[in-house]
GROMACS .gro file of C-alpha atoms in nm:
model
  301
    1MET     CA    1  22.423  25.794  10.957
    2ALA     CA    2  22.546  25.996  11.249
    3VAL     CA    3  22.319  26.297  11.258
    4PHE     CA    4  22.169  26.512  11.528
    5ARG     CA    5  21.800  26.477  11.593
    6PRO     CA    6  21.644  26.802  11.476
    7LEU     CA    7  21.488  27.034  11.729
    8GLU     CA    8  21.117  27.033  11.665
    9GLU     CA    9  20.994  27.326  11.872
   10GLY     CA   10  20.742  27.523  11.672
   11ARG     CA   11  20.769  27.312  11.358
   12GLY     CA   12  20.423  27.164  11.349
   13GLY     CA   13  20.410  26.829  11.528
   14GLU     CA   14  20.306  26.525  11.329
   15ALA     CA   15  20.331  26.696  10.991
   16VAL     CA   16  20.694  26.775  11.067
   17MET     CA   17  20.775  26.422  11.173
   18GLY     CA   18  20.620  26.291  10.851
   19LEU     CA   19  20.838  26.522  10.642
   20GLU     CA   20  21.149  26.488  10.857
   21PHE     CA   21  21.320  26.291  10.582
   22LEU     CA   22  21.318  26.601  10.359
   23ARG     CA   23  21.545  26.788  10.596
   24PHE     CA   24  21.762  26.483  10.655
   25GLY     CA   25  21.802  26.435  10.280
   26ALA     CA   26  21.843  26.802  10.186
   27PRO     CA   27  22.216  26.835  10.273
   28VAL     CA   28  22.298  26.536  10.054
   29ALA     CA   29  22.067  26.669   9.783
   30PHE     CA   30  22.232  27.013   9.775
   31ALA     CA   31  22.579  26.860   9.756
   32ALA     CA   32  22.478  26.604   9.494
   33LEU     CA   33  22.311  26.869   9.277
   34GLY     CA   34  22.629  27.074   9.267
   35GLU     CA   35  22.844  26.767   9.213
   36SER     CA   36  22.627  26.665   8.917
   37ILE     CA   37  22.696  27.003   8.753
   38GLY     CA   38  23.068  26.962   8.809
   39GLN     CA   39  23.079  26.605   8.686
   40ARG     CA   40  22.883  26.698   8.374
   41ALA     CA   41  23.173  26.928   8.292
   42GLY     CA   42  23.433  26.663   8.372
   43VAL     CA   43  23.518  26.795   8.720
   44LEU     CA   44  23.522  26.525   8.988
   45ASN     CA   45  23.518  26.660   9.344
   46ILE     CA   46  23.621  26.384   9.582
   47GLY     CA   47  23.662  26.660   9.841
   48LEU     CA   48  23.287  26.708   9.876
   49GLU     CA   49  23.305  26.589  10.236
   50GLY     CA   50  23.557  26.860  10.318
   51PHE     CA   51  23.357  27.129  10.140
   52MET     CA   52  23.048  27.041  10.342
   53LEU     CA   53  23.245  27.038  10.666
   54MET     CA   54  23.391  27.382  10.601
   55GLY     CA   55  23.049  27.517  10.504
   56ALA     CA   56  22.902  27.372  10.822
   57TYR     CA   57  23.167  27.520  11.049
   58VAL     CA   58  23.156  27.866  10.891
   59ALA     CA   59  22.774  27.866  10.903
   60PHE     CA   60  22.787  27.764  11.269
   61ARG     CA   61  23.023  28.047  11.361
   62VAL     CA   62  22.842  28.314  11.159
   63THR     CA   63  22.497  28.208  11.276
   64GLY     CA   64  22.615  28.197  11.635
   65ALA     CA   65  22.774  28.542  11.608
   66THR     CA   66  22.484  28.714  11.431
   67GLY     CA   67  22.183  28.510  11.539
   68ASN     CA   68  22.077  28.504  11.173
   69PRO     CA   69  22.058  28.158  11.007
   70TYR     CA   70  22.019  28.316  10.663
   71LEU     CA   71  22.358  28.482  10.701
   72GLY     CA   72  22.487  28.142  10.810
   73LEU     CA   73  22.363  27.987  10.486
   74LEU     CA   74  22.525  28.264  10.283
   75ALA     CA   75  22.851  28.227  10.472
   76GLY     CA   76  22.852  27.854  10.399
   77VAL     CA   77  22.812  27.926  10.029
   78VAL     CA   78  23.102  28.173  10.037
   79ALA     CA   79  23.320  27.918  10.216
   80GLY     CA   80  23.241  27.661   9.948
   81VAL     CA   81  23.326  27.903   9.667
   82LEU     CA   82  23.658  28.002   9.828
   83LEU     CA   83  23.755  27.639   9.871
   84ALA     CA   84  23.654  27.573   9.508
   85LEU     CA   85  23.886  27.853   9.396
   86ILE     CA   86  24.178  27.680   9.565
   87GLN     CA   87  24.087  27.338   9.432
   88GLY     CA   88  24.017  27.474   9.084
   89PHE     CA   89  24.356  27.644   9.072
   90LEU     CA   90  24.521  27.311   9.141
   91THR     CA   91  24.307  27.081   8.927
   92ILE     CA   92  24.186  27.300   8.640
   93HIS     CA   93  24.462  27.557   8.604
   94ASN     CA   94  24.754  27.330   8.696
   95THR     CA   95  24.587  26.999   8.591
   96ALA     CA   96  24.669  26.825   8.919
   97ASP     CA   97  24.507  26.488   8.986
   98GLN     CA   98  24.150  26.554   9.098
   99VAL     CA   99  24.130  26.254   9.330
  100VAL     CA  100  24.453  26.341   9.510
  101VAL     CA  101  24.355  26.705   9.555
  102GLY     CA  102  24.005  26.612   9.670
  103THR     CA  103  24.145  26.373   9.929
  104ALA     CA  104  24.377  26.646  10.054
  105VAL     CA  105  24.082  26.884  10.086
  106ASN     CA  106  23.897  26.631  10.299
  107LEU     CA  107  24.192  26.589  10.534
  108LEU     CA  108  24.255  26.963  10.550
  109ALA     CA  109  23.893  27.047  10.630
  110LEU     CA  110  23.868  26.779  10.897
  111GLY     CA  111  24.186  26.889  11.072
  112LEU     CA  112  24.117  27.262  11.040
  113THR     CA  113  23.758  27.255  11.164
  114ASN     CA  114  23.845  27.026  11.455
  115THR     CA  115  24.133  27.252  11.559
  116LEU     CA  116  23.930  27.573  11.534
  117PHE     CA  117  23.632  27.424  11.714
  118ARG     CA  118  23.842  27.293  12.002
  119ALA     CA  119  24.031  27.621  12.028
  120GLN     CA  120  23.703  27.808  12.071
  121PHE     CA  121  23.493  27.564  12.270
  122GLY     CA  122  23.742  27.320  12.421
  123LYS     CA  123  23.676  26.949  12.466
  124SER     CA  124  23.396  26.973  12.720
  125GLY     CA  125  23.145  26.824  12.479
  126GLU     CA  126  22.891  27.092  12.573
  127LEU     CA  127  22.626  27.131  12.304
  128VAL     CA  128  22.632  27.483  12.159
  129ARG     CA  129  22.310  27.553  11.973
  130VAL     CA  130  22.250  27.816  11.707
  131PRO     CA  131  21.922  27.957  11.571
  132SER     CA  132  21.747  27.741  11.313
  133LEU     CA  133  21.580  27.839  10.989
  134PRO     CA  134  21.218  27.941  11.051
  135THR     CA  135  20.942  27.767  10.861
  136LEU     CA  136  20.776  27.967  10.583
  137PHE     CA  137  20.500  27.744  10.445
  138GLY     CA  138  20.379  27.478  10.684
  139PRO     CA  139  20.678  27.263  10.782
  140PHE     CA  140  20.893  27.388  10.492
  141ASP     CA  141  21.182  27.619  10.571
  142ALA     CA  142  21.371  27.840  10.328
  143GLY     CA  143  21.629  27.570  10.260
  144LEU     CA  144  21.374  27.316  10.141
  145ILE     CA  145  21.197  27.575   9.929
  146LEU     CA  146  21.531  27.677   9.777
  147LEU     CA  147  21.606  27.311   9.701
  148GLY     CA  148  21.282  27.279   9.505
  149ILE     CA  149  21.352  27.598   9.309
  150LEU     CA  150  21.706  27.488   9.227
  151VAL     CA  151  21.593  27.149   9.097
  152ILE     CA  152  21.349  27.310   8.855
  153ALA     CA  153  21.590  27.585   8.750
  154LEU     CA  154  21.883  27.351   8.692
  155SER     CA  155  21.671  27.104   8.496
  156LEU     CA  156  21.565  27.380   8.257
  157TRP     CA  157  21.909  27.538   8.250
  158LEU     CA  158  22.093  27.220   8.160
  159ALA     CA  159  21.840  27.115   7.898
  160ARG     CA  160  21.769  27.444   7.722
  161SER     CA  161  22.041  27.699   7.782
  162LYS     CA  162  22.357  27.740   7.577
  163TRP     CA  163  22.569  27.710   7.891
  164GLY     CA  164  22.392  27.392   7.996
  165LEU     CA  165  22.454  27.227   7.661
  166ALA     CA  166  22.817  27.342   7.662
  167ASN     CA  167  22.861  27.214   8.017
  168ARG     CA  168  22.744  26.868   7.912
  169ALA     CA  169  22.962  26.874   7.600
  170VAL     CA  170  23.275  26.961   7.798
  171GLY     CA  171  23.225  26.651   8.008
  172GLU     CA  172  23.198  26.430   7.702
  173TYR     CA  173  23.446  26.562   7.445
  174PRO     CA  174  23.628  26.886   7.531
  175PRO     CA  175  23.806  26.929   7.193
  176ALA     CA  176  23.469  26.965   7.020
  177VAL     CA  177  23.378  27.250   7.254
  178GLN     CA  178  23.711  27.416   7.188
  179SER     CA  179  23.655  27.380   6.812
  180ALA     CA  180  23.322  27.558   6.852
  181GLY     CA  181  23.503  27.861   6.989
  182LEU     CA  182  23.416  27.809   7.356
  183SER     CA  183  23.663  27.796   7.643
  184VAL     CA  184  23.676  27.455   7.806
  185THR     CA  185  23.874  27.596   8.097
  186ARG     CA  186  23.621  27.872   8.162
  187ILE     CA  187  23.328  27.632   8.156
  188ARG     CA  188  23.502  27.394   8.395
  189TRP     CA  189  23.583  27.682   8.626
  190GLN     CA  190  23.220  27.789   8.628
  191ALA     CA  191  23.102  27.436   8.699
  192ALA     CA  192  23.357  27.392   8.979
  193LEU     CA  193  23.250  27.715   9.147
  194VAL     CA  194  22.882  27.621   9.125
  195ALA     CA  195  22.959  27.280   9.272
  196GLY     CA  196  23.160  27.441   9.552
  197ALA     CA  197  22.879  27.683   9.633
  198PHE     CA  198  22.627  27.400   9.652
  199ALA     CA  199  22.856  27.192   9.874
  200GLY     CA  200  22.906  27.484  10.111
  201LEU     CA  201  22.530  27.538  10.116
  202ALA     CA  202  22.482  27.170  10.196
  203GLY     CA  203  22.708  27.193  10.499
  204ALA     CA  204  22.545  27.516  10.612
  205TYR     CA  205  22.197  27.366  10.590
  206LEU     CA  206  22.313  27.069  10.794
  207VAL     CA  207  22.381  27.317  11.075
  208VAL     CA  208  22.091  27.565  11.052
  209GLY     CA  209  21.829  27.331  10.908
  210VAL     CA  210  21.899  26.994  11.069
  211ALA     CA  211  22.141  26.983  11.362
  212HIS     CA  212  22.127  27.342  11.493
  213THR     CA  213  22.479  27.292  11.625
  214PHE     CA  214  22.825  27.181  11.515
  215ALA     CA  215  23.034  26.881  11.612
  216GLU     CA  216  23.363  26.740  11.492
  217ASN     CA  217  23.327  26.545  11.167
  218MET     CA  218  22.952  26.607  11.172
  219VAL     CA  219  22.920  26.557  10.796
  220ALA     CA  220  22.986  26.189  10.869
  221GLY     CA  221  23.021  26.061  10.515
  222ARG     CA  222  22.740  26.258  10.353
  223GLY     CA  223  22.981  26.399  10.096
  224PHE     CA  224  23.068  26.051   9.973
  225VAL     CA  225  22.701  25.952   9.976
  226ALA     CA  226  22.627  26.259   9.763
  227ILE     CA  227  22.884  26.147   9.506
  228ALA     CA  228  22.715  25.807   9.491
  229MET     CA  229  22.374  25.972   9.449
  230VAL     CA  230  22.499  26.153   9.139
  231THR     CA  231  22.554  25.817   8.973
  232PHE     CA  232  22.228  25.679   9.109
  233GLY     CA  233  22.042  25.981   8.970
  234ARG     CA  234  22.211  25.950   8.629
  235TRP     CA  235  22.353  26.306   8.654
  236ARG     CA  236  22.002  26.451   8.617
  237PRO     CA  237  21.882  26.707   8.877
  238TRP     CA  238  21.551  26.535   8.950
  239GLY     CA  239  21.708  26.192   8.971
  240VAL     CA  240  21.988  26.314   9.194
  241VAL     CA  241  21.751  26.485   9.438
  242LEU     CA  242  21.508  26.195   9.457
  243ALA     CA  243  21.796  25.957   9.524
  244SER     CA  244  21.923  26.187   9.800
  245LEU     CA  245  21.581  26.213   9.961
  246PHE     CA  246  21.557  25.835   9.958
  247VAL     CA  247  21.873  25.822  10.168
  248GLY     CA  248  21.724  26.093  10.390
  249TYR     CA  249  21.416  25.877  10.438
  250ILE     CA  250  21.628  25.585  10.556
  251ASP     CA  251  21.819  25.823  10.781
  252SER     CA  252  21.496  25.943  10.945
  253LEU     CA  253  21.371  25.587  10.995
  254GLN     CA  254  21.675  25.490  11.198
  255TYR     CA  255  21.564  25.713  11.485
  256GLN     CA  256  21.223  25.551  11.502
  257TRP     CA  257  21.374  25.203  11.493
  258GLN     CA  258  21.639  25.281  11.754
  259GLY     CA  259  21.371  25.336  12.016
  260ARG     CA  260  21.190  25.013  11.936
  261SER     CA  261  21.478  24.767  11.930
  262ALA     CA  262  21.745  24.636  12.162
  263LEU     CA  263  21.994  24.608  11.876
  264PRO     CA  264  22.310  24.824  11.889
  265VAL     CA  265  22.260  25.186  11.786
  266GLU     CA  266  22.556  25.161  11.547
  267LEU     CA  267  22.365  24.907  11.341
  268PHE     CA  268  22.086  25.156  11.274
  269GLN     CA  269  22.331  25.438  11.207
  270ALA     CA  270  22.482  25.228  10.928
  271LEU     CA  271  22.148  25.187  10.747
  272PRO     CA  272  22.172  25.501  10.527
  273TYR     CA  273  22.516  25.397  10.406
  274LEU     CA  274  22.396  25.045  10.341
  275GLY     CA  275  22.094  25.177  10.153
  276ALA     CA  276  22.314  25.401   9.938
  277LEU     CA  277  22.545  25.110   9.863
  278LEU     CA  278  22.262  24.877   9.765
  279VAL     CA  279  22.088  25.120   9.532
  280LEU     CA  280  22.421  25.206   9.372
  281VAL     CA  281  22.498  24.839   9.311
  282PHE     CA  282  22.158  24.738   9.178
  283VAL     CA  283  22.032  25.060   9.020
  284GLY     CA  284  22.359  25.226   8.928
  285ARG     CA  285  22.478  24.940   8.709
  286GLY     CA  286  22.512  25.048   8.350
  287ALA     CA  287  22.517  25.418   8.434
  288ALA     CA  288  22.751  25.586   8.185
  289ALA     CA  289  22.958  25.861   8.345
  290PRO     CA  290  23.071  26.158   8.133
  291ALA     CA  291  23.358  26.038   7.916
  292ALA     CA  292  23.597  26.315   8.023
  293LEU     CA  293  23.515  26.295   8.396
  294GLY     CA  294  23.829  26.348   8.601
  295VAL     CA  295  24.047  26.387   8.292
  296PRO     CA  296  24.264  26.704   8.297
  297TYR     CA  297  24.224  26.920   7.988
  298ARG     CA  298  24.521  27.063   7.807
  299ARG     CA  299  24.444  27.297   7.524
  300GLU     CA  300  24.537  27.157   7.185
  301ARG     CA  301  24.757  27.377   6.973
   0.00000   0.00000   0.00000
């Protein structure tokens, strides 16, 4: 997977290298967590790649302008929510095809971020670095700590809260939720906005927690990998995150192997994608997706 080698100054030497996979896997984990919430409610976001790319670019610009990576993270979240509002208007309000709209979002984000980046920095290829998230506890930065908190909170929320149960029901049989007096449209909107926020956060963390810079198409397929990890993790927060960290582990290994082999670099860069494909084929078989996933809802009269 094309990713920038993290800058390790001040991050704690060997302990950091041993936990490097956590930071490599965190962007996929954030995106997959949000996507699992959306899919539980029947909202399929094929545009996850574009959401992450927009979050990454906005975080890069805000962090560079302010010198504050926390503001960069927040800006990435806002970018994801704004993009989710546009996509939700098309797919939830106007019941447009979710796959078509998601594909359009990917193309739009790729073209827009490339154009804006080149307009500001040209095509010199000069690496423009931005401040990274500081570590808080040992090698763990705020992004990794937030990821742990979100996994626990979402697990409890989905299993025990009224909204969590309604969110799951909307993804299975929306008319039953409507009959219970709840708004299917409102629940799907909420899920879509949460998923958008998480995707924007994923892109932002890729900049301030992993790469410390921005490059054209730097998400490099992580959005699609995140969608696959939702299936691999059976739409459960813990399963989704563990699956994502597994891909992050493979991603971190490629750098060690690149320096020890004469094989082409591209072969090692393909390993995370190959790993995701294999686990999806062998572990994802039999996984039952929400019955109403990707199906537009029209209120019954």
